[in-house]
Short mmCIF file of N, CA and C in Angstrom, two decimals:
data_model
loop_
_atom_site.label_atom_id
_atom_site.label_comp_id
_atom_site.label_asym_id
_atom_site.label_seq_id
_atom_site.Cartn_x
_atom_site.Cartn_y
_atom_site.Cartn_z
N MET A 48 28.71 -17.23 -8.02
CA MET A 48 27.56 -16.80 -7.96
C MET A 48 26.46 -17.76 -8.01
N LYS A 49 26.62 -18.97 -8.69
CA LYS A 49 25.90 -20.10 -8.74
C LYS A 49 25.70 -20.69 -7.30
N LYS A 50 26.74 -20.62 -6.59
CA LYS A 50 26.47 -21.34 -5.18
C LYS A 50 25.79 -20.26 -4.45
N VAL A 51 25.67 -19.08 -4.40
CA VAL A 51 25.05 -18.21 -3.84
C VAL A 51 23.52 -18.16 -4.20
N ASN A 52 23.48 -18.35 -5.50
CA ASN A 52 21.94 -18.36 -6.15
C ASN A 52 21.36 -19.66 -5.57
N ASP A 53 21.95 -20.86 -5.63
CA ASP A 53 21.51 -21.97 -5.11
C ASP A 53 21.04 -22.09 -3.62
N ASN A 54 21.85 -21.16 -2.93
CA ASN A 54 21.58 -21.44 -1.42
C ASN A 54 21.27 -19.81 -0.79
N ILE A 55 20.47 -19.05 -1.77
CA ILE A 55 20.03 -17.67 -1.15
C ILE A 55 19.03 -17.90 0.00
N TYR A 56 18.26 -18.89 -0.25
CA TYR A 56 16.99 -19.17 0.81
C TYR A 56 17.76 -19.05 2.09
N TRP A 57 18.76 -20.03 2.30
CA TRP A 57 19.46 -20.40 3.45
C TRP A 57 20.23 -18.93 4.06
N ILE A 58 20.71 -18.38 2.98
CA ILE A 58 21.38 -17.07 3.37
C ILE A 58 20.70 -15.96 3.94
N TYR A 59 19.45 -15.88 3.55
CA TYR A 59 18.51 -14.98 3.85
C TYR A 59 17.97 -15.18 5.33
N GLN A 60 17.92 -16.50 5.68
CA GLN A 60 17.33 -17.01 6.89
C GLN A 60 18.19 -16.37 7.91
N ILE A 61 19.49 -16.14 7.99
CA ILE A 61 20.19 -15.58 9.05
C ILE A 61 19.64 -14.17 9.51
N PHE A 62 19.14 -13.31 8.57
CA PHE A 62 18.70 -12.04 8.74
C PHE A 62 17.34 -12.07 9.50
N GLU A 63 16.80 -12.97 9.65
CA GLU A 63 15.54 -13.22 10.59
C GLU A 63 15.63 -13.28 12.03
N TYR A 64 17.02 -13.58 12.45
CA TYR A 64 17.28 -13.56 13.74
C TYR A 64 17.43 -12.12 14.34
N PRO A 65 17.41 -12.04 15.56
CA PRO A 65 17.54 -10.83 16.29
C PRO A 65 19.17 -10.38 16.07
N ASN A 66 19.37 -9.30 16.26
CA ASN A 66 20.58 -8.42 16.03
C ASN A 66 21.59 -9.34 16.93
N ALA A 67 21.42 -9.62 18.39
CA ALA A 67 22.21 -10.21 19.17
C ALA A 67 22.93 -11.67 18.68
N ILE A 68 21.74 -12.61 18.20
CA ILE A 68 22.00 -13.72 17.88
C ILE A 68 22.84 -13.80 16.61
N ARG A 69 22.59 -12.86 15.61
CA ARG A 69 23.32 -12.78 14.31
C ARG A 69 24.80 -12.33 14.68
N LYS A 70 24.85 -11.52 15.64
CA LYS A 70 26.31 -11.17 16.06
C LYS A 70 27.01 -12.28 16.49
N ALA A 71 26.31 -12.98 17.66
CA ALA A 71 26.94 -14.23 17.99
C ALA A 71 27.46 -15.22 16.89
N ILE A 72 26.69 -15.63 16.01
CA ILE A 72 26.94 -16.30 14.82
C ILE A 72 28.17 -15.63 14.06
N TYR A 73 28.11 -14.51 13.97
CA TYR A 73 29.25 -13.90 12.99
C TYR A 73 30.63 -13.90 13.85
N THR A 74 30.54 -13.97 15.19
CA THR A 74 31.76 -13.77 15.97
C THR A 74 32.17 -15.10 16.67
N THR A 75 31.37 -16.02 16.69
CA THR A 75 31.95 -17.32 17.39
C THR A 75 32.31 -18.27 16.28
N ASN A 76 32.57 -18.23 15.18
CA ASN A 76 33.34 -19.07 14.32
C ASN A 76 34.80 -19.05 14.64
N ALA A 77 34.89 -20.16 15.55
CA ALA A 77 36.62 -20.33 16.08
C ALA A 77 37.50 -20.45 15.25
N ILE A 78 37.31 -21.44 14.15
CA ILE A 78 38.30 -21.58 13.30
C ILE A 78 38.62 -20.23 12.47
N GLU A 79 37.68 -19.62 11.87
CA GLU A 79 37.88 -18.40 11.19
C GLU A 79 38.70 -17.37 12.30
N SER A 80 38.27 -17.20 13.44
CA SER A 80 38.76 -16.53 14.16
C SER A 80 40.41 -16.59 14.35
N LEU A 81 40.69 -17.84 14.74
CA LEU A 81 41.97 -18.32 14.92
C LEU A 81 42.72 -18.20 13.87
N ASN A 82 42.14 -18.37 12.57
CA ASN A 82 43.17 -18.22 11.21
C ASN A 82 43.49 -16.78 11.14
N SER A 83 42.39 -16.04 11.41
CA SER A 83 42.49 -14.56 11.37
C SER A 83 43.53 -13.97 12.04
N ALA A 84 43.63 -14.37 13.34
CA ALA A 84 44.57 -13.86 14.26
C ALA A 84 45.90 -14.45 13.85
N LEU A 85 46.18 -15.54 13.67
CA LEU A 85 47.40 -16.23 13.18
C LEU A 85 48.03 -15.44 11.75
N ARG A 86 46.99 -15.18 10.96
CA ARG A 86 47.63 -14.51 9.51
C ARG A 86 48.08 -13.35 10.07
N LYS A 87 47.33 -12.57 10.77
CA LYS A 87 47.64 -11.07 11.04
C LYS A 87 49.06 -10.85 11.99
N VAL A 88 49.28 -11.85 12.66
CA VAL A 88 50.64 -11.88 13.43
C VAL A 88 51.77 -12.25 12.37
N THR A 89 51.34 -13.20 11.53
CA THR A 89 52.69 -13.60 10.62
C THR A 89 52.84 -12.47 9.27
N LYS A 90 51.52 -12.00 8.89
CA LYS A 90 51.73 -10.96 8.01
C LYS A 90 52.62 -9.75 8.34
N GLU A 91 52.50 -9.42 9.73
CA GLU A 91 53.12 -8.09 10.19
C GLU A 91 54.60 -8.26 10.52
N LYS A 92 54.84 -9.51 10.67
CA LYS A 92 56.24 -9.97 10.76
C LYS A 92 57.00 -10.28 9.64
N GLY A 93 56.31 -10.59 8.47
CA GLY A 93 56.91 -10.65 7.08
C GLY A 93 57.59 -12.05 7.06
N SER A 94 58.81 -12.29 7.53
CA SER A 94 59.59 -13.39 7.25
C SER A 94 60.13 -13.80 8.87
N PHE A 95 60.55 -15.16 8.83
CA PHE A 95 61.09 -15.75 10.12
C PHE A 95 62.55 -16.34 9.67
N ILE A 96 63.41 -16.26 10.73
CA ILE A 96 64.84 -16.88 10.68
C ILE A 96 64.63 -18.16 10.41
N ASN A 97 63.72 -19.01 11.21
CA ASN A 97 63.57 -20.42 11.13
C ASN A 97 62.14 -20.78 11.49
N LYS A 98 62.08 -22.16 11.36
CA LYS A 98 60.79 -22.74 11.88
C LYS A 98 60.19 -22.49 13.24
N GLU A 99 61.39 -22.60 14.14
CA GLU A 99 61.28 -22.42 15.57
C GLU A 99 60.66 -20.99 15.86
N ALA A 100 61.40 -20.06 15.10
CA ALA A 100 60.86 -18.59 15.43
C ALA A 100 59.29 -18.37 15.00
N LEU A 101 58.88 -18.99 13.87
CA LEU A 101 57.63 -19.00 13.47
C LEU A 101 56.50 -19.38 14.59
N LEU A 102 57.00 -20.96 15.04
CA LEU A 102 56.10 -21.49 15.83
C LEU A 102 56.07 -20.84 17.22
N LYS A 103 57.19 -20.07 17.73
CA LYS A 103 57.13 -19.23 18.92
C LYS A 103 56.17 -18.16 18.92
N VAL A 104 56.21 -17.49 17.61
CA VAL A 104 55.35 -16.32 17.56
C VAL A 104 53.82 -17.06 17.31
N LEU A 105 53.51 -17.96 16.68
CA LEU A 105 52.20 -18.50 16.72
C LEU A 105 51.80 -19.01 18.18
N PHE A 106 52.68 -19.74 18.74
CA PHE A 106 52.45 -20.08 20.06
C PHE A 106 51.86 -18.90 20.96
N LEU A 107 52.87 -17.93 20.95
CA LEU A 107 52.59 -16.62 21.79
C LEU A 107 51.04 -16.17 21.40
N ARG A 108 50.88 -15.99 20.20
CA ARG A 108 49.56 -15.48 19.85
C ARG A 108 48.43 -16.18 20.44
N VAL A 109 48.53 -17.51 20.31
CA VAL A 109 47.39 -18.51 20.77
C VAL A 109 47.41 -18.21 22.28
N LYS A 110 48.47 -18.29 23.05
CA LYS A 110 48.59 -17.95 24.56
C LYS A 110 47.64 -16.74 24.63
N GLY A 111 48.07 -15.48 23.97
CA GLY A 111 47.30 -14.38 24.08
C GLY A 111 45.75 -14.38 23.94
N LEU A 112 45.40 -15.45 22.92
CA LEU A 112 44.01 -15.48 22.71
C LEU A 112 43.35 -16.29 23.85
N GLN A 113 43.88 -16.87 24.51
CA GLN A 113 43.21 -17.90 25.47
C GLN A 113 42.45 -16.97 26.43
N GLY A 114 42.98 -15.79 27.04
CA GLY A 114 42.14 -14.86 27.93
C GLY A 114 40.98 -14.47 27.13
N LYS A 115 40.97 -14.25 25.84
CA LYS A 115 39.81 -13.59 25.24
C LYS A 115 38.79 -14.85 25.18
N TRP A 116 39.08 -16.03 24.79
CA TRP A 116 38.37 -17.26 24.55
C TRP A 116 37.58 -17.40 25.97
N ALA A 117 38.46 -17.39 27.16
CA ALA A 117 37.85 -17.48 28.27
C ALA A 117 36.52 -16.92 28.57
N ASN A 118 36.35 -15.70 28.06
CA ASN A 118 35.11 -14.82 28.49
C ASN A 118 34.11 -15.28 27.93
N GLY A 119 34.06 -16.16 26.95
CA GLY A 119 32.81 -16.83 26.39
C GLY A 119 32.27 -15.93 25.55
N VAL A 120 30.92 -16.03 24.92
CA VAL A 120 30.12 -15.15 23.91
C VAL A 120 29.67 -13.87 24.76
N ALA A 121 29.97 -12.89 24.37
CA ALA A 121 29.32 -11.66 25.12
C ALA A 121 27.85 -11.61 24.88
N ASN A 122 27.21 -11.07 25.84
CA ASN A 122 25.73 -11.13 26.05
C ASN A 122 25.04 -12.47 25.91
N TRP A 123 25.69 -13.56 26.43
CA TRP A 123 25.19 -14.93 26.17
C TRP A 123 23.85 -15.17 26.83
N LYS A 124 23.69 -14.45 28.07
CA LYS A 124 22.48 -14.77 28.84
C LYS A 124 21.19 -14.29 28.13
N ASN A 125 21.30 -12.94 27.50
CA ASN A 125 20.14 -12.57 26.65
C ASN A 125 19.93 -13.50 25.34
N ILE A 126 21.15 -13.62 24.74
CA ILE A 126 21.03 -14.48 23.41
C ILE A 126 20.45 -15.81 23.84
N ASN A 127 20.70 -16.51 24.84
CA ASN A 127 20.25 -17.85 25.47
C ASN A 127 18.80 -17.70 25.52
N LEU A 128 18.11 -16.46 26.12
CA LEU A 128 16.67 -16.30 26.38
C LEU A 128 16.18 -16.27 24.91
N GLU A 129 16.73 -15.40 23.96
CA GLU A 129 16.19 -15.26 22.84
C GLU A 129 15.92 -16.62 21.90
N LEU A 130 17.21 -17.51 22.08
CA LEU A 130 17.00 -18.76 21.40
C LEU A 130 15.99 -19.73 21.99
N ILE A 131 15.58 -19.46 23.34
CA ILE A 131 14.78 -20.25 23.86
C ILE A 131 13.24 -19.70 23.41
N GLU A 132 13.09 -18.32 23.23
CA GLU A 132 11.83 -17.77 22.85
C GLU A 132 11.65 -18.33 21.34
N ILE A 133 12.59 -18.30 20.40
CA ILE A 133 12.65 -18.60 19.07
C ILE A 133 12.31 -20.16 18.99
N PHE A 134 12.98 -20.95 19.52
CA PHE A 134 13.23 -22.38 19.29
C PHE A 134 12.34 -23.33 20.40
N GLY A 135 12.14 -22.74 21.53
CA GLY A 135 11.35 -23.08 22.53
C GLY A 135 11.99 -24.48 23.09
N GLU A 136 11.07 -25.60 23.08
CA GLU A 136 11.32 -26.83 23.56
C GLU A 136 12.50 -27.58 22.92
N ARG A 137 12.43 -27.36 21.67
CA ARG A 137 13.68 -28.01 20.88
C ARG A 137 14.97 -27.43 21.32
N TYR A 138 15.19 -26.12 21.59
CA TYR A 138 16.29 -25.63 22.20
C TYR A 138 16.68 -26.18 23.45
N ILE A 139 15.77 -26.17 24.38
CA ILE A 139 15.78 -26.61 25.78
C ILE A 139 16.13 -27.91 25.83
N LYS A 140 15.59 -28.62 25.02
CA LYS A 140 16.27 -30.41 25.04
C LYS A 140 17.47 -30.29 24.57
N TYR A 141 18.11 -29.64 23.87
CA TYR A 141 19.53 -29.69 23.14
C TYR A 141 20.17 -29.20 24.36
N ILE A 142 19.74 -28.01 25.09
CA ILE A 142 20.96 -27.80 26.24
C ILE A 142 20.94 -28.59 27.34
N GLU A 143 19.83 -29.28 27.62
CA GLU A 143 19.73 -30.25 28.56
C GLU A 143 20.50 -31.46 28.21
N ALA A 144 20.69 -31.94 27.20
CA ALA A 144 21.04 -33.19 26.63
C ALA A 144 22.42 -32.84 26.54
N ASN A 145 23.01 -31.63 26.39
CA ASN A 145 24.55 -31.26 26.37
C ASN A 145 25.24 -30.80 27.71
N SER A 146 24.19 -30.72 28.90
CA SER A 146 24.82 -30.27 30.03
C SER A 146 25.45 -31.15 30.91
#
């Protein structure tokens, strides 16, 4: 609770963004998403006969996720416009610098 109380200002700031931007923030944490998908597939299986069997299941899951990742962030065009409206030139400079 101390950590939350110390950072509550920063936590509340996320709620000031439009819904589309908040959803993109929630759903684009790639590491959490990958870990969740891998946990799900290993939890459902229970146990593995050897290390290679585990690695094969994990490899196949990552392979299956690649198609999902190729789609990018849903509604990105509108989210990008909202970010430009909120942050203006600062955001545009970042996009141009990373293009």
